[in-house]
Tab-separated table of C-alpha atoms and ligand atoms in Angstrom:
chain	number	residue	atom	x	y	z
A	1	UNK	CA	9.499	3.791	-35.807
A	2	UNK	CA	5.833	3.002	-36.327
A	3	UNK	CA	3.566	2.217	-33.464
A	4	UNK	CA	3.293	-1.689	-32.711
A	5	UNK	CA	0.748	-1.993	-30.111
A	6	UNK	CA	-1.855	0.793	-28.492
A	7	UNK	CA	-2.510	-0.815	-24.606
A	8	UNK	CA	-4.144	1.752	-22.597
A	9	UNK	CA	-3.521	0.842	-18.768
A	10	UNK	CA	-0.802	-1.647	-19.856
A	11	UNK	CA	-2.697	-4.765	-19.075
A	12	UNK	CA	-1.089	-6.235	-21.700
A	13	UNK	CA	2.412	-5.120	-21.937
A	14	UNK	CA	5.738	-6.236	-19.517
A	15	UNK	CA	7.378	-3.201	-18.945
A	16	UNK	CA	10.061	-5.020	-17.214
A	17	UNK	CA	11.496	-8.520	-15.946
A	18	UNK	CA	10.945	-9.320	-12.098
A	19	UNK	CA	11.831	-12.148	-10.151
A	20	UNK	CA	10.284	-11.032	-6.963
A	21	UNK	CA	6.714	-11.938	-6.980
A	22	UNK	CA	4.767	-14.226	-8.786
A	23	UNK	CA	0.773	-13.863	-9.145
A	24	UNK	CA	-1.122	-15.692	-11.286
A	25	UNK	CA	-4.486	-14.137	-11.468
A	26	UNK	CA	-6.848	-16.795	-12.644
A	27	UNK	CA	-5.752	-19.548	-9.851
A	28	UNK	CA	-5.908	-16.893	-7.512
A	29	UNK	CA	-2.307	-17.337	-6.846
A	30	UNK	CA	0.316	-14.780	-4.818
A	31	UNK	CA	4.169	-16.471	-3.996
A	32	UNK	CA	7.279	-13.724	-3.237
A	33	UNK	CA	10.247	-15.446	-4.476
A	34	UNK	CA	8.385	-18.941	-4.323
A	35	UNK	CA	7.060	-19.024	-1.061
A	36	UNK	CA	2.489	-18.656	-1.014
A	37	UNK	CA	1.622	-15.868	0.518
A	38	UNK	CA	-0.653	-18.139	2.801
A	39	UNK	CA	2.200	-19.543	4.234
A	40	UNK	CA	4.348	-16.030	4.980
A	41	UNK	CA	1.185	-14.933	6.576
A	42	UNK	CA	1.251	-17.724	8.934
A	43	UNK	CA	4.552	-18.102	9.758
A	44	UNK	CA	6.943	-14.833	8.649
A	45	UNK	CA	7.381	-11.625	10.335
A	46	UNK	CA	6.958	-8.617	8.208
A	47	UNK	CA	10.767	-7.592	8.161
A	48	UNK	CA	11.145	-11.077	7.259
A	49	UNK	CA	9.291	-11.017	4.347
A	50	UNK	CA	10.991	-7.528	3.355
A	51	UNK	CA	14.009	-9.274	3.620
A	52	UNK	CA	13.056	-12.427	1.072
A	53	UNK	CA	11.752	-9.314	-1.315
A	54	UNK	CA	15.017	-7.351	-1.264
A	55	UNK	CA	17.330	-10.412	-1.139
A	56	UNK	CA	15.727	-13.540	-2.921
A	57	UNK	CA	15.833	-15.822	0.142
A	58	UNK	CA	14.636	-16.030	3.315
A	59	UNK	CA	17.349	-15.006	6.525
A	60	UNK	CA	18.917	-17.647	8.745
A	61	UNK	CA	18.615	-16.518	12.325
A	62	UNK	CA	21.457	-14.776	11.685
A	63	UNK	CA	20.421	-12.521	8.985
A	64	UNK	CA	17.409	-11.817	10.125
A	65	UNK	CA	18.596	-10.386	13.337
A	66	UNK	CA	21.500	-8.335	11.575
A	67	UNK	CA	18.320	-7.110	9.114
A	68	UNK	CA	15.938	-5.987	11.741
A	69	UNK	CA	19.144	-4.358	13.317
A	70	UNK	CA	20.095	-2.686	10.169
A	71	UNK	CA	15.934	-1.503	9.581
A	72	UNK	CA	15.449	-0.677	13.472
A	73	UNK	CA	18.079	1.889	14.054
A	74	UNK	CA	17.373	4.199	11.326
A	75	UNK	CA	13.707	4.611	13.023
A	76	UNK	CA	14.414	8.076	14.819
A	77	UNK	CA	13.956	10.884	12.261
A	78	UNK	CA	15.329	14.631	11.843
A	79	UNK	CA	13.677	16.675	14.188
A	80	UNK	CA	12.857	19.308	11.128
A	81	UNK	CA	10.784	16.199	9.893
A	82	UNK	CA	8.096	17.136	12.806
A	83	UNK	CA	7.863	20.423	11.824
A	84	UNK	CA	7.428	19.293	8.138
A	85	UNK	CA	4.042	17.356	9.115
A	86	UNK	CA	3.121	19.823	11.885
A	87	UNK	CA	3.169	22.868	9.034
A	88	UNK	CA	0.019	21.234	7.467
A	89	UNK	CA	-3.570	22.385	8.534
A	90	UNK	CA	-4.934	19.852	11.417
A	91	UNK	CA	-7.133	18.379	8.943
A	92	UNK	CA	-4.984	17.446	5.794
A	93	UNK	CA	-5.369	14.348	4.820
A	94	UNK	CA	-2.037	12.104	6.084
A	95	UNK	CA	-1.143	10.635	2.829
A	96	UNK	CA	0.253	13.897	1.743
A	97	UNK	CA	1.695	14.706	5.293
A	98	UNK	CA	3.349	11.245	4.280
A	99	UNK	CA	3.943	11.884	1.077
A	100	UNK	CA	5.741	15.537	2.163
A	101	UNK	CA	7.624	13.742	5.292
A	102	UNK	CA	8.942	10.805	2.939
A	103	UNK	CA	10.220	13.419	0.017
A	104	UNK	CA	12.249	15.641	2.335
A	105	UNK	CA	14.507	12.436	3.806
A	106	UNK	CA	15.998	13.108	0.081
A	107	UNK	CA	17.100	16.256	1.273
A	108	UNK	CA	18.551	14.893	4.763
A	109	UNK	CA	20.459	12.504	3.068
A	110	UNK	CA	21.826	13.838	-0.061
A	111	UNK	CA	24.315	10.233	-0.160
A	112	UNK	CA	20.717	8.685	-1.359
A	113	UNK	CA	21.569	10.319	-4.669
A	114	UNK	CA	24.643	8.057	-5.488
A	115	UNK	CA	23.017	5.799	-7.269
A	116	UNK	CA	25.839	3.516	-8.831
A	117	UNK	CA	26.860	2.709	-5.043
A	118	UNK	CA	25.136	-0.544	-3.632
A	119	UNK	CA	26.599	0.487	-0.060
A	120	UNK	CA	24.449	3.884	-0.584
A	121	UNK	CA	21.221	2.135	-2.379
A	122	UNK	CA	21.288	-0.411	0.782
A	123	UNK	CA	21.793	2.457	3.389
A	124	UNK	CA	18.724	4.376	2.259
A	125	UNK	CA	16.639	1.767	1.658
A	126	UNK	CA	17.336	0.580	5.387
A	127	UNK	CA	16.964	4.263	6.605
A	128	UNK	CA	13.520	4.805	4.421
A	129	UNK	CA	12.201	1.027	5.945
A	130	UNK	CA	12.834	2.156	9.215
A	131	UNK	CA	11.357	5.864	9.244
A	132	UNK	CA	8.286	4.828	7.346
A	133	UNK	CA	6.591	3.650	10.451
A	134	UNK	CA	7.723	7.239	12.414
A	135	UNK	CA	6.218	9.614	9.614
A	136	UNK	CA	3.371	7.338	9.566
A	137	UNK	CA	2.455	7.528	12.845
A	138	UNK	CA	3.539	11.348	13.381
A	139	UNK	CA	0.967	12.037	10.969
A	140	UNK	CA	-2.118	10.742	12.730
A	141	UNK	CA	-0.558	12.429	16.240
A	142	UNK	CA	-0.669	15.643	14.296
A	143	UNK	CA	-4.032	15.319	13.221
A	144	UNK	CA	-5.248	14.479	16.720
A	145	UNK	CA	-3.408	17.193	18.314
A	146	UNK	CA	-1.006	15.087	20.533
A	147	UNK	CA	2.558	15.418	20.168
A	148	UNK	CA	4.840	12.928	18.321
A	149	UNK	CA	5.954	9.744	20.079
A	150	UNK	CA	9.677	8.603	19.732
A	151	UNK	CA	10.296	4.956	18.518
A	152	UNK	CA	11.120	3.075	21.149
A	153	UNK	CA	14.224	0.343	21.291
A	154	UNK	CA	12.467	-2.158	23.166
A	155	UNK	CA	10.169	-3.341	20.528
A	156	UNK	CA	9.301	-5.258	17.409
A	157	UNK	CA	8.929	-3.155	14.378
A	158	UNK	CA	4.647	-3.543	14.258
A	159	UNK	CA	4.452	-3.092	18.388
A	160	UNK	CA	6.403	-0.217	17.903
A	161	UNK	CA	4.591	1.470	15.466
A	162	UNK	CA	1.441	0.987	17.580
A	163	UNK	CA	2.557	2.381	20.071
A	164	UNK	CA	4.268	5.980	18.528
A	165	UNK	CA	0.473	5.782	17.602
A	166	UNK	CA	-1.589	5.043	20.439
A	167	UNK	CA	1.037	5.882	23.446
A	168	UNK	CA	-1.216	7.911	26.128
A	169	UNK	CA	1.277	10.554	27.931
A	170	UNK	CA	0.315	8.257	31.018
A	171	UNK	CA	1.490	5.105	29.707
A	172	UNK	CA	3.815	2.913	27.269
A	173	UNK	CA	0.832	1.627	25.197
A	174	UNK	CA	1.184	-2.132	24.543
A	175	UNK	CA	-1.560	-4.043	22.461
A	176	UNK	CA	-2.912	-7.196	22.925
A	177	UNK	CA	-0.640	-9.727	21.298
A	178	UNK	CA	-3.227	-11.221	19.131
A	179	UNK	CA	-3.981	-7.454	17.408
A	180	UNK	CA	-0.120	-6.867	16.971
A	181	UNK	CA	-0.226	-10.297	15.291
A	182	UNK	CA	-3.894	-9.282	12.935
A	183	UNK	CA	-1.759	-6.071	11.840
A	184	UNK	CA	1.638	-7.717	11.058
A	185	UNK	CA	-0.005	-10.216	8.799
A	186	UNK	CA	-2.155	-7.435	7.291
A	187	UNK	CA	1.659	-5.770	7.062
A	188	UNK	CA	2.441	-9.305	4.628
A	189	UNK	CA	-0.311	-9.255	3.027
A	190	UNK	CA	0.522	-5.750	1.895
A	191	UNK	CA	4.159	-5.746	1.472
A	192	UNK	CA	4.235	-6.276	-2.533
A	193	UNK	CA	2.131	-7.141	-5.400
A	194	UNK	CA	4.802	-6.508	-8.286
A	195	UNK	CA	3.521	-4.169	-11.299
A	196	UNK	CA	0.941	-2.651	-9.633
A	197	UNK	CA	-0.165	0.983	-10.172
A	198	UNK	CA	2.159	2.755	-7.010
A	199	UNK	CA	5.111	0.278	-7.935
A	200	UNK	CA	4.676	1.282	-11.436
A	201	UNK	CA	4.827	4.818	-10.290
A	202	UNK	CA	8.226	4.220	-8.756
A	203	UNK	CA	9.957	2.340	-10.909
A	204	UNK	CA	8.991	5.030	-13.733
A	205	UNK	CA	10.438	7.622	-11.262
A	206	UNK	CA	13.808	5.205	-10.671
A	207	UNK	CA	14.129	4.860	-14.391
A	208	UNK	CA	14.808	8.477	-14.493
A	209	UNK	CA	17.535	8.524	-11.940
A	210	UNK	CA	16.044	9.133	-8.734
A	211	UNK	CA	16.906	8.338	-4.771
A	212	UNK	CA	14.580	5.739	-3.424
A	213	UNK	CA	12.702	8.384	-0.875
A	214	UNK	CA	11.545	10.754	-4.270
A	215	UNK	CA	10.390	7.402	-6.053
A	216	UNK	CA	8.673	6.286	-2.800
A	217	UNK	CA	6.981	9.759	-2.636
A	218	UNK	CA	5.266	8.591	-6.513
A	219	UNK	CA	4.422	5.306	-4.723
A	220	UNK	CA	2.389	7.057	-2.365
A	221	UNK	CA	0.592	9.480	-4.711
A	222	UNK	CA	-0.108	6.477	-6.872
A	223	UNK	CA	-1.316	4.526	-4.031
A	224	UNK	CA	-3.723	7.615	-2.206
A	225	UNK	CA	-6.654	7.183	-5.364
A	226	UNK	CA	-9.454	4.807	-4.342
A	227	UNK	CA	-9.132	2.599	-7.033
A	228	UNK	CA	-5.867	1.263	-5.537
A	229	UNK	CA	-4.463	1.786	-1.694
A	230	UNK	CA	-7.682	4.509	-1.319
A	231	UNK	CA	-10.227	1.720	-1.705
A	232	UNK	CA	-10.009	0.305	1.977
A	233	UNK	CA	-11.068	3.813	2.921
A	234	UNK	CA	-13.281	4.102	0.517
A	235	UNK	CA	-15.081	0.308	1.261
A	236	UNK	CA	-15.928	1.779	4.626
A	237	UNK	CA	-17.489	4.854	3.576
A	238	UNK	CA	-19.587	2.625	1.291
A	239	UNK	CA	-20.586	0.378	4.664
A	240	UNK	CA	-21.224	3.483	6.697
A	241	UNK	CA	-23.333	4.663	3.317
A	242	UNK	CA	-25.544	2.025	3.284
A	243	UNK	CA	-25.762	1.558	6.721
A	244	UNK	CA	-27.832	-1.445	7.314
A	245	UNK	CA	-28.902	-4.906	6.085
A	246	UNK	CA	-31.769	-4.267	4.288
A	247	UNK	CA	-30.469	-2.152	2.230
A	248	UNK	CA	-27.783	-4.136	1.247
A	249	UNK	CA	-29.984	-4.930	-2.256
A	250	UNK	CA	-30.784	-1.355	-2.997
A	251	UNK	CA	-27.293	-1.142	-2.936
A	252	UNK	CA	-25.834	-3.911	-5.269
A	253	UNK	CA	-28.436	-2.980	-7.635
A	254	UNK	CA	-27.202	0.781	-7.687
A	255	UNK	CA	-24.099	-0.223	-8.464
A	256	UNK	CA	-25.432	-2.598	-11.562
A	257	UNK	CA	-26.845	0.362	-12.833
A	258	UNK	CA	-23.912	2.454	-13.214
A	259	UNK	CA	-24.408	4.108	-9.885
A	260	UNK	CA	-20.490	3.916	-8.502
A	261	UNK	CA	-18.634	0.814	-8.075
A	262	UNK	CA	-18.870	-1.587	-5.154
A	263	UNK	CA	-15.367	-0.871	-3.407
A	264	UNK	CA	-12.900	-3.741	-2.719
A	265	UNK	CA	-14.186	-5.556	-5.584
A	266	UNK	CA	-12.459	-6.610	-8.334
A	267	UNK	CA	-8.733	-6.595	-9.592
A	268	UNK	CA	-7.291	-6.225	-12.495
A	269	UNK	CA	-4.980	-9.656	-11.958
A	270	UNK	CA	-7.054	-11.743	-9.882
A	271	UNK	CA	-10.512	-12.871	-11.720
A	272	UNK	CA	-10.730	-15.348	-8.870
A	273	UNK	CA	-10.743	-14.880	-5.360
A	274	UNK	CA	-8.114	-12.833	-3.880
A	275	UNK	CA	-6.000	-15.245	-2.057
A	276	UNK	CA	-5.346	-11.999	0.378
A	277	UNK	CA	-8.257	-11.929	1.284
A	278	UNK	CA	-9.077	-14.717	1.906
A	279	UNK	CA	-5.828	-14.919	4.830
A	280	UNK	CA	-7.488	-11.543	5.823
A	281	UNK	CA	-10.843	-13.106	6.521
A	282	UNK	CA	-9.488	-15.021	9.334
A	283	UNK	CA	-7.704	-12.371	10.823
A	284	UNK	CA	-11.038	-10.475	10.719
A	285	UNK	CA	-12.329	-13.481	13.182
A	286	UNK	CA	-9.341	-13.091	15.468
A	287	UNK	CA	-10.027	-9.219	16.141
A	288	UNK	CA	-13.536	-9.078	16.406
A	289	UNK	CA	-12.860	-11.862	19.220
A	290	UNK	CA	-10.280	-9.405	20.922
A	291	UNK	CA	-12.418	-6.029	20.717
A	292	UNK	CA	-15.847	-6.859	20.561
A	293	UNK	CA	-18.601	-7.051	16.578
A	294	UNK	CA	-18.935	-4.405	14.596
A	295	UNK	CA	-22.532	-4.332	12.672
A	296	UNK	CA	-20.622	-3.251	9.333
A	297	UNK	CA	-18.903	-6.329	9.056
A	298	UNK	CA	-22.675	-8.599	8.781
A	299	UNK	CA	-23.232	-5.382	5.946
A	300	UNK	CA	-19.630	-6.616	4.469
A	301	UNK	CA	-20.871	-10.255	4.708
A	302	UNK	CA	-24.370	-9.769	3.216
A	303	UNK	CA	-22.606	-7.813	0.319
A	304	UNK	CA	-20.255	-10.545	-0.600
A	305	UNK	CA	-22.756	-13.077	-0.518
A	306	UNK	CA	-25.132	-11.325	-2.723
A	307	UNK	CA	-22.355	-10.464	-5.348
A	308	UNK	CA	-20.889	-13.514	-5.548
A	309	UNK	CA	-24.171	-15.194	-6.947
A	310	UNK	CA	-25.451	-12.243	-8.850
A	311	UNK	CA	-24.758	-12.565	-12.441
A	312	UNK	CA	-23.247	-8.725	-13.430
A	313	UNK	CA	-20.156	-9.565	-10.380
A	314	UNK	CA	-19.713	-13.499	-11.402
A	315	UNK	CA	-20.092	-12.528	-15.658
A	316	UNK	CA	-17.188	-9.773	-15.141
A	317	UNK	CA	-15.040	-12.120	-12.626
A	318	UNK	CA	-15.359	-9.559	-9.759
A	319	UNK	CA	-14.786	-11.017	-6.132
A	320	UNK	CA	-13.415	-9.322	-3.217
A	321	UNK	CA	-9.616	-8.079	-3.024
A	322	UNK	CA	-7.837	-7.515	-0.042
A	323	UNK	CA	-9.331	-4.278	0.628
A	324	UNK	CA	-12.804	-5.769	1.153
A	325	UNK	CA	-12.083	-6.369	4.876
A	326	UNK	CA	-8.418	-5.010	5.580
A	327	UNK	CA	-10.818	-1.624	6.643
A	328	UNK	CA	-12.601	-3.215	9.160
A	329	UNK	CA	-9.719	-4.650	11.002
A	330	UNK	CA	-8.105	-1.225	11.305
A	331	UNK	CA	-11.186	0.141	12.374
A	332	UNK	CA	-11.413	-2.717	15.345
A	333	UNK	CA	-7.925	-1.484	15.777
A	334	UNK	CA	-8.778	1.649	16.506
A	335	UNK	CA	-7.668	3.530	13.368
A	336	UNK	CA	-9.555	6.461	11.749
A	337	UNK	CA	-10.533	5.566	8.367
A	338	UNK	CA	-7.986	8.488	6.954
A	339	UNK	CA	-5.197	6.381	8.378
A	340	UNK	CA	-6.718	3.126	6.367
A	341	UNK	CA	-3.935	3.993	3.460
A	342	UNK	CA	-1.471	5.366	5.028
A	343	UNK	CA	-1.350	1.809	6.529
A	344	UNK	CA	-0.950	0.307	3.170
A	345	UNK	CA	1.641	2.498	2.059
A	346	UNK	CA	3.782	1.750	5.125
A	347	UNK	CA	4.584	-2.251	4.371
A	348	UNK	CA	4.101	-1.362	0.194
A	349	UNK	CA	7.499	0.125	1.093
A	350	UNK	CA	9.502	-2.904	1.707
A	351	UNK	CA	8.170	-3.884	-2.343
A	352	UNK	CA	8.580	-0.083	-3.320
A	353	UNK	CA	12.392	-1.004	-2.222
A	354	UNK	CA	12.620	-4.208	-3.990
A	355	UNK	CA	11.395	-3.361	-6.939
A	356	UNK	CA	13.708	0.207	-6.754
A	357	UNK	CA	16.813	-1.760	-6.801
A	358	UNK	CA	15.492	-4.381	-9.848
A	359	UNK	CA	14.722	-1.472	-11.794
A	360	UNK	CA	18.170	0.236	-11.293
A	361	UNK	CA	20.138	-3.202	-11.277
A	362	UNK	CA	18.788	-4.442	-14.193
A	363	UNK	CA	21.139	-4.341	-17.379
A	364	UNK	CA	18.413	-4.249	-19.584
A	365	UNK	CA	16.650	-1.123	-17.835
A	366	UNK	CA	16.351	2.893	-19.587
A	367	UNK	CA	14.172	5.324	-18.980
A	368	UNK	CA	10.417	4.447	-18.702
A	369	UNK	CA	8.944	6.478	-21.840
A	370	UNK	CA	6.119	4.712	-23.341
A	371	UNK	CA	4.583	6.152	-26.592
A	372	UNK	CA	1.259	7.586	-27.691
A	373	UNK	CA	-1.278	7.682	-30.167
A	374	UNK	CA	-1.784	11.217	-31.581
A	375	UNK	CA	-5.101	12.207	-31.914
A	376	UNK	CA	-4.678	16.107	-32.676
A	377	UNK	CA	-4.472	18.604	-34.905
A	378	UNK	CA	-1.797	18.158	-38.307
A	379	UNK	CA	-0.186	20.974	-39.038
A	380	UNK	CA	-1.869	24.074	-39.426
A	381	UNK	CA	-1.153	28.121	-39.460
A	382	UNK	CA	-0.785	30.112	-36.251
A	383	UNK	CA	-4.034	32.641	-35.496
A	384	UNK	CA	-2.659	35.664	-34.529
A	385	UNK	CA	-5.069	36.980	-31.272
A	386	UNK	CA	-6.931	39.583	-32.923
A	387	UNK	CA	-8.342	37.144	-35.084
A	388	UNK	CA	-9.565	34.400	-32.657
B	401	CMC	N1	-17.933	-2.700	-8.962
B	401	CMC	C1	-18.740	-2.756	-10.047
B	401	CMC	N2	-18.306	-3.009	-11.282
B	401	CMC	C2	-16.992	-3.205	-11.451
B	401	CMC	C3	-16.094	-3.149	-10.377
B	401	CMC	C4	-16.606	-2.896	-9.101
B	401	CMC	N3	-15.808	-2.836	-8.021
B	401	CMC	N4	-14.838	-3.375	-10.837
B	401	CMC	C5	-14.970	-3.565	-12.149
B	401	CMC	N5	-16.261	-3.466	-12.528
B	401	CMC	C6	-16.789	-3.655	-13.885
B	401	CMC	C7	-16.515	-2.487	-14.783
B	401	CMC	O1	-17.532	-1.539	-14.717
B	401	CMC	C8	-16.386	-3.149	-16.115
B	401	CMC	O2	-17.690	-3.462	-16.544
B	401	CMC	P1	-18.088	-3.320	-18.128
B	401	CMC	O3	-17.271	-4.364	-18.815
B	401	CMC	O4	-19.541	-3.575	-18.158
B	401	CMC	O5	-17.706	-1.930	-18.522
B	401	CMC	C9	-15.692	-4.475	-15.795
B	401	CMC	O6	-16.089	-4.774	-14.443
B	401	CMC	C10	-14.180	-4.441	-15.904
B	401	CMC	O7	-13.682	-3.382	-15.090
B	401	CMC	P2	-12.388	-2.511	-15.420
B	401	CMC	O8	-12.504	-1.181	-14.769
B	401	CMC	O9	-12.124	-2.542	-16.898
B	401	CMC	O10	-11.244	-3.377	-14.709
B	401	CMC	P3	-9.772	-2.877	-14.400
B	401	CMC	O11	-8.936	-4.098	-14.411
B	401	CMC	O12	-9.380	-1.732	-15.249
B	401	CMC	O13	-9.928	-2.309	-12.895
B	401	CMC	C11	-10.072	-2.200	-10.536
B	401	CMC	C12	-9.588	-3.022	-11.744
B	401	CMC	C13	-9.508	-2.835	-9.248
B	401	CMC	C14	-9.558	-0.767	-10.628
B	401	CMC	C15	-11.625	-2.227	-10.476
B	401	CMC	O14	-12.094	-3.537	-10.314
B	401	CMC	C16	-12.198	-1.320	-9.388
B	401	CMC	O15	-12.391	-0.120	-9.613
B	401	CMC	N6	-12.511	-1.888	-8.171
B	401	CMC	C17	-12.999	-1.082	-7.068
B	401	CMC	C18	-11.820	-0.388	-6.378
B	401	CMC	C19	-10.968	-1.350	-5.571
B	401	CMC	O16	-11.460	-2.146	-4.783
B	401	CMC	N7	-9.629	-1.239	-5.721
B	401	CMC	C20	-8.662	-2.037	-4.950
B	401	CMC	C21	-7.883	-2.983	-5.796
B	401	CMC	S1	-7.002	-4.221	-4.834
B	401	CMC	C22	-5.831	-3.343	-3.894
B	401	CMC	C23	-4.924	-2.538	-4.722
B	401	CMC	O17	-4.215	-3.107	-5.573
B	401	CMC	O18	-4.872	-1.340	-4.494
């Protein structure tokens, strides 16, 4: 039929019905299934909030300890899986060490195929939750040259992902309680944001009949560019770039004039402040107390301050999203900034998951296959080559 509507980045077309998150963007508002993200922050665990995305409400005690169960003992991965990551070059970037490790659990489980079977959807997605954190970390151990560490039994889901990362060969590395806390709430913060561009990317890939390992493969390539997961690397290349305070102006007035964009700005929902980021500013406080200032974050402060009064950032509603400072926490944490999205794509998956079952549970669902506006050529005669 004709064309009714021409909406280039869809910022103005529902592709779908959700009833996991809610955001509106000019009160600066984030709730998953109701609840304010402020308030999971404070008082949730991450698997708890996976839980409320997958299943509507949050666990009794009960459920929650049959959940983590269920997410926990699919953390061990197929050997093979080692030798996946450990085939790339020491320096490739880990997203697509990630993005390679992630694909081939498709392959391990073939089961994850079986679409039409809720036992199978709820299997996988259990088995993907609870590997994500394994490939993750395997990744950076590859790129440092240390062998993988095996998840351990004996602790929480964040602790133990620390420590498959950080674990000397001396020593069961265990982090100061108030970090593991800073990183599980970044985990929250994290953990879904409904249409956005990776979760796009895999329910387009679900619409087409995929497992939820191939559509959380899309996520990740989605989520790698720097103007979505790539920007908290990206906002701390820009720190180290400019370097120090005074030329914090120079700066802001490069990026007025065309000159690149000032990374973990804007959003295309919120035109008011991020209310993630603002949860992430205090965790910012409680790790700089645990491990000491870093001079980028009085850059990161000077920045803000300066672009929220200048008139190009408050004129185009730009304020800082949650990737503003989410960098510099991960750096306090030890993290190399090539690991800074690889640790946004590891709680993204407990949304990826949620919003992989909506899209395949949802009567009203087909294949995502949006249409175009041709521009070309009409119809015209074929050149044979001796005449081009
Ligand atoms: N710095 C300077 N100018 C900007 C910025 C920025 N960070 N963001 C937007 N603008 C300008 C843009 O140039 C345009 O100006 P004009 O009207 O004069 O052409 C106007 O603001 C609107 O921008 P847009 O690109 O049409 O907005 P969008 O909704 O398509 O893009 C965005 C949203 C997040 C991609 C964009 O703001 C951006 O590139 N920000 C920097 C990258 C970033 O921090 N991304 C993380 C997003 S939050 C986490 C996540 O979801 O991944």
């Amino acid at each position: 039929g004709p064309l009714t509507s021409y909406d280039p980045g869809f910022v103005n077309t529902a592709a779908c019905r959700s009833s996991i998150t809610y955001i509106d963007g000019d009160a600066g508002i984030l709730e998953h299934r109701g609840y304010p993200i402020e308030e999971l922050a404070e008082k949730s665990s991450f698997l708890e909030v996976a839980y409320l995305l997958s299943n509507g409400e949050l666990p009794t005690e009960a459920q929650l300890t049959e959940w983590e169960y269920q997410v926990n003992r699919h953390r061990l991965v197929h050997e093979n899986v080692y030798d996946i990551i450990q085939s790339f070059r020491y320096d490739a970037h880990p997203m697509a060490k990630l993005m390679a490790g992630v694909v081939s659990q498709m392959t391990f489980y073939p089961s994850s195929r079986r679409l039409s079977e809720p036992e199978s959807r709820e299997l996988n997605a259990f088995r993907l939750l609870g590997k994500m954190p394994t490939m993750a970390a395997a990744t950076f151990r590859h790129s440092i040259g240390r062998h993988a560490v095996y998840p351990s039994d004996e602790l929480g889901y964040v602790e133990n992902f620390l420590a498959m990362l950080f674990q000397s060969q001396q020593r069961v590395w265990r982090a100061d309680p108030r970090l593991v806390r800073a990183l599980e709430v970044l985990f929250i913060l994290h953990a879904d944001h409904e249409q956005n561009c990776s979760t796009t990317a895999v329910r387009t890939v679900a619409s087409s009949g995929n497992d939820v390992y191939t559509a959380a493969a899309a996520g990740i390539g989605a989520l790698f560019g720097p103007l979505h997961g790539g920007a908290n690397e990206a906002v701390l290349k820009m720190l180290r770039e400019i370097g120090s305070l005074d030329r914090v102006p120079e700066f802001i007035e490069g990026v007025k004039n065309g000159r690149g964009r000032l990374m973990g700005f804007g959003h295309r929902v919120y035109k008011n402040y991020d209310p993630r980021a603002k949860v992430i500013k205090k965790a910012v406080d409680d790790v700089f107390e645990v491990r000491g200032m870093n001079p980028l974050l009085d850059i990161a402060v000077e920045l803000e301050k300066i672009a929220l009064n200048d008139e190009y950032f408050v004129k185009r509603k730009l304020y800082p999203n949650v990737d503003f400072y989410s960098g510099l926490i991960y750096e306090a944490l030890n993290f190399p900034t090539e690991m800074f999205t690889v640790l946004f794509a590891v709680p993204r998956t407990a949304g990826w998951i949620a919003h992989w079952t909506e899209q395949l549970t949802d009567p009203d669902q087909r294949i995502i296959r949006p249409k175009q506006l041709y521009t070309g050529y009409e119809r015209r005669e074929y050149v044979p080559m001796a005449d081009r």
